[in-house]
Coordinates of C-alpha atoms and ligand atoms in Angstrom, one line a residue:
M1 CA 20.0 -1.9 -2.8
L2 CA 16.2 -0.9 -4.5
N3 CA 14.6 2.8 -3.8
I4 CA 11.3 2.6 -2.5
G5 CA 8.8 5.5 -2.8
V6 CA 5.9 5.1 -0.4
L7 CA 2.6 6.9 -1.2
I8 CA 0.0 7.7 2.1
S9 CA -3.2 9.4 3.2
G10 CA -3.0 8.9 6.4
G11 CA -1.6 7.4 9.7
G12 CA 0.9 5.7 8.3
T13 CA 1.4 2.3 10.6
N14 CA 2.0 0.7 7.5
L15 CA 4.9 2.9 6.8
Q16 CA 6.2 2.9 10.2
S17 CA 6.5 -1.0 9.9
L18 CA 8.4 -0.7 6.6
I19 CA 10.6 2.1 8.1
D20 CA 11.3 -0.4 11.3
H21 CA 12.1 -3.5 9.0
I22 CA 14.3 -1.5 6.8
N23 CA 16.1 -0.3 10.0
S24 CA 16.4 -3.9 11.4
G25 CA 18.0 -4.9 8.0
Y26 CA 15.1 -7.4 7.2
I27 CA 14.4 -5.2 4.0
N28 CA 17.4 -4.4 2.1
G29 CA 16.1 -1.3 0.6
K30 CA 15.8 2.3 1.4
I31 CA 12.6 5.0 1.3
A32 CA 13.8 7.7 -0.9
A33 CA 10.4 9.5 -0.4
V34 CA 7.1 9.6 1.3
I35 CA 4.4 11.1 -0.6
S36 CA 1.2 12.2 0.7
N37 CA -2.0 13.8 -0.9
K38 CA -3.2 14.8 2.7
K39 CA -1.2 17.9 4.3
D40 CA -2.3 16.8 7.8
A41 CA -1.1 13.2 7.3
F42 CA 0.3 11.5 10.2
G43 CA 2.8 9.4 8.2
L44 CA 4.6 12.5 6.9
K45 CA 5.8 13.1 10.4
R46 CA 7.0 9.7 10.8
A47 CA 9.0 10.1 7.6
E48 CA 10.3 13.5 9.0
R49 CA 11.2 11.8 12.2
E50 CA 13.5 9.4 10.1
K51 CA 14.8 12.1 8.1
I52 CA 12.9 10.4 5.1
E53 CA 12.1 13.0 2.4
S54 CA 8.4 13.5 2.6
L55 CA 6.2 15.6 0.2
W56 CA 2.5 16.8 0.5
I57 CA 1.4 17.2 -3.3
D58 CA -1.9 18.8 -3.3
R59 CA -4.3 17.9 -5.8
K60 CA -6.3 21.2 -5.6
S61 CA -2.8 22.4 -7.2
Y62 CA -3.5 20.6 -10.6
D63 CA -6.1 20.9 -13.2
S64 CA -6.6 17.0 -13.8
D65 CA -6.0 14.0 -12.0
E66 CA -3.4 13.3 -15.0
E67 CA -1.4 16.3 -14.1
Y68 CA -1.5 15.5 -10.4
N69 CA -0.5 11.8 -11.3
R70 CA 2.4 13.2 -13.4
R71 CA 3.9 15.6 -10.8
I72 CA 4.2 12.5 -8.5
I73 CA 5.8 10.4 -11.3
D74 CA 8.2 13.3 -11.8
E75 CA 9.1 13.2 -7.8
L76 CA 9.2 9.2 -7.8
K77 CA 11.7 9.5 -11.2
A78 CA 13.8 12.2 -9.9
R79 CA 14.8 10.3 -6.9
D80 CA 15.1 6.7 -9.0
V81 CA 12.6 4.8 -7.1
D82 CA 12.4 1.1 -8.3
L83 CA 9.4 0.4 -6.0
V84 CA 6.4 2.3 -5.3
V85 CA 4.5 1.1 -2.2
L86 CA 0.9 2.1 -1.5
A87 CA 0.4 2.1 2.2
G88 CA -3.0 3.5 2.9
Y89 CA -3.6 5.8 -0.1
L90 CA -6.7 6.4 -1.1
K91 CA -6.4 8.1 -4.3
V92 CA -6.7 6.2 -7.7
L93 CA -3.3 6.2 -10.1
S94 CA -3.7 7.3 -13.4
E95 CA -3.4 5.0 -16.3
E96 CA 0.0 6.6 -17.2
F97 CA 1.5 6.1 -13.7
I98 CA 0.5 2.2 -13.7
R99 CA 1.9 2.1 -17.1
E100 CA 5.3 3.9 -16.0
Y101 CA 5.6 1.3 -13.2
K102 CA 4.1 -1.6 -14.5
N103 CA 4.6 -4.6 -11.8
R104 CA 6.8 -2.0 -9.7
I105 CA 3.8 -0.8 -7.7
I106 CA 2.7 -2.8 -4.4
N107 CA -0.6 -2.4 -2.5
I108 CA -2.2 -3.7 0.6
H109 CA -5.6 -4.3 1.1
P110 CA -7.3 -5.3 4.4
S111 CA -9.0 -8.3 3.3
L112 CA -8.8 -11.5 1.3
I113 CA -9.5 -10.1 -2.0
P114 CA -11.5 -11.0 -4.2
S115 CA -13.9 -10.5 -0.9
F116 CA -14.5 -7.1 0.3
C117 CA -12.4 -4.9 -2.4
G118 CA -13.2 -3.0 -5.3
K119 CA -14.4 0.5 -5.6
G120 CA -15.6 2.2 -2.5
Y121 CA -13.7 -0.4 -0.1
Y122 CA -11.3 1.1 1.6
G123 CA -10.8 2.1 5.4
E124 CA -13.2 0.6 7.8
R125 CA -16.1 0.0 5.4
V126 CA -13.8 -3.5 4.5
H127 CA -14.3 -4.6 8.0
E128 CA -18.1 -3.1 8.3
E129 CA -18.8 -5.4 5.2
A130 CA -17.1 -8.5 6.4
L131 CA -18.7 -8.4 10.0
K132 CA -22.0 -8.0 8.4
Y133 CA -21.7 -10.8 5.8
G134 CA -20.6 -13.0 8.6
V135 CA -17.4 -14.4 7.3
K136 CA -15.5 -16.4 9.8
Y137 CA -11.9 -15.4 8.3
T138 CA -10.8 -12.5 6.6
G139 CA -7.2 -11.2 6.3
V140 CA -4.7 -9.1 4.4
T141 CA -3.6 -9.2 0.7
V142 CA -0.9 -7.6 -0.7
H143 CA -0.9 -7.2 -4.6
F144 CA 0.4 -5.7 -7.5
V145 CA -1.5 -2.6 -9.0
D146 CA -2.9 -2.6 -12.4
E147 CA -5.5 -0.8 -14.1
G148 CA -8.5 -2.1 -12.0
T149 CA -9.3 -1.3 -8.5
D150 CA -7.9 -4.2 -6.2
T151 CA -7.4 -6.7 -9.2
G152 CA -3.8 -7.0 -9.7
P153 CA -1.6 -10.0 -9.2
I154 CA -1.8 -11.3 -5.6
I155 CA 1.8 -11.7 -4.1
L156 CA 0.5 -13.0 -0.7
Q157 CA -2.1 -13.2 1.8
R158 CA -2.7 -13.7 5.2
V159 CA -5.9 -14.9 7.2
V160 CA -7.5 -13.5 10.2
E161 CA -10.0 -15.1 12.2
V162 CA -13.3 -13.1 12.9
K163 CA -14.4 -13.7 16.5
E164 CA -18.1 -13.4 17.6
D165 CA -17.7 -10.6 19.6
D166 CA -15.7 -8.9 16.9
T167 CA -16.5 -5.0 16.1
V168 CA -15.2 -2.9 13.3
E169 CA -12.4 -1.7 15.9
T170 CA -11.2 -5.3 17.3
L171 CA -10.9 -6.8 13.9
K172 CA -9.3 -3.4 12.3
E173 CA -6.8 -3.7 14.9
R174 CA -6.3 -7.4 14.6
V175 CA -5.9 -7.4 10.8
L176 CA -3.6 -4.4 11.0
K177 CA -1.0 -6.4 13.0
V178 CA -0.9 -8.9 10.2
E179 CA -0.6 -6.4 7.7
H180 CA 2.4 -4.9 9.6
Q181 CA 3.9 -8.5 9.0
A182 CA 2.6 -9.1 5.4
L183 CA 3.7 -5.8 3.9
P184 CA 7.4 -5.9 4.6
E185 CA 7.6 -9.5 4.0
A186 CA 6.6 -8.9 0.2
V187 CA 8.3 -5.9 -0.3
R188 CA 11.5 -7.8 1.4
L189 CA 10.8 -10.6 -1.3
Y190 CA 10.8 -8.0 -4.0
C191 CA 14.1 -6.4 -2.9
E192 CA 15.5 -9.6 -3.0
G193 CA 14.0 -10.5 -6.8
N194 CA 12.5 -13.2 -5.2
I195 CA 9.1 -12.4 -7.0
K196 CA 8.1 -13.5 -10.4
L197 CA 5.0 -13.3 -12.6
D198 CA 3.6 -15.8 -14.6
G199 CA 0.5 -14.2 -16.2
R200 CA -1.3 -13.2 -13.2
K201 CA 0.1 -15.5 -11.1
V202 CA 3.1 -14.3 -8.7
I203 CA 5.5 -17.0 -8.2
I204 CA 7.9 -17.0 -5.2
W205 CA 11.2 -18.5 -5.1
Ligands
GRF1 C1 -4.6 -0.2 6.0 O1 -5.7 -0.8 6.5 C2 -4.4 -0.3 4.7 O2 -4.8 -2.1 4.4 C3 -5.2 0.2 3.6 O3 -5.4 1.2 4.5 C4 -5.0 1.4 5.9 C5 -4.0 2.2 5.9 O4 -3.4 2.2 7.5 N1 -5.1 0.2 2.5 P1 -2.0 3.0 7.9 O5 -2.0 4.2 7.3 O6 -1.0 2.2 7.3 O7 -2.1 3.1 9.4

């Protein structure tokens, strides 16, 4: 059974979905730690409720991003983490982190990459821009994390239709519901060893 480390910055509804899918037996894995860069992230409470080890690591206690990331790597290693899941984690990972966990870091993004992604595209801004552009479909992308922002190999994508009367709130809510299925699905595939990389193409078998 694989050990999973989850990094969060906020509410943690995706974390909750992972917890629920582990508890139901859908994912054959264990969350070894939940780490947040924000002290008041509600996701930390969700972890505590489940008796999952939860840590707040404050960037301000470190002189550089590298040192901050090193501390997170150390915490993950101390718990033999095999897979790192970014579930609404709003900080950029250091090069060392990405090297250390190459092809073992999964992120979820609330659009169909390569649309509405990259630097500055996080949170509600993603949905705002999708609505402004007038796309008829948006969606969810689960991907491996590489050195770029939202540029890593795509594991799976799910489509969400944009309705004429959608607001940022309604669209975000519908996309989130799909996220809550897509992320556990990708993590399950990973934990079963059913994901293979061929260059930047992800093969699911
Ligand atoms: C989600 O929309 C996710 O795609 C993005 O950040 C949001 C996190 O939401 N990366 P939550 O904290 O899981 O509720």
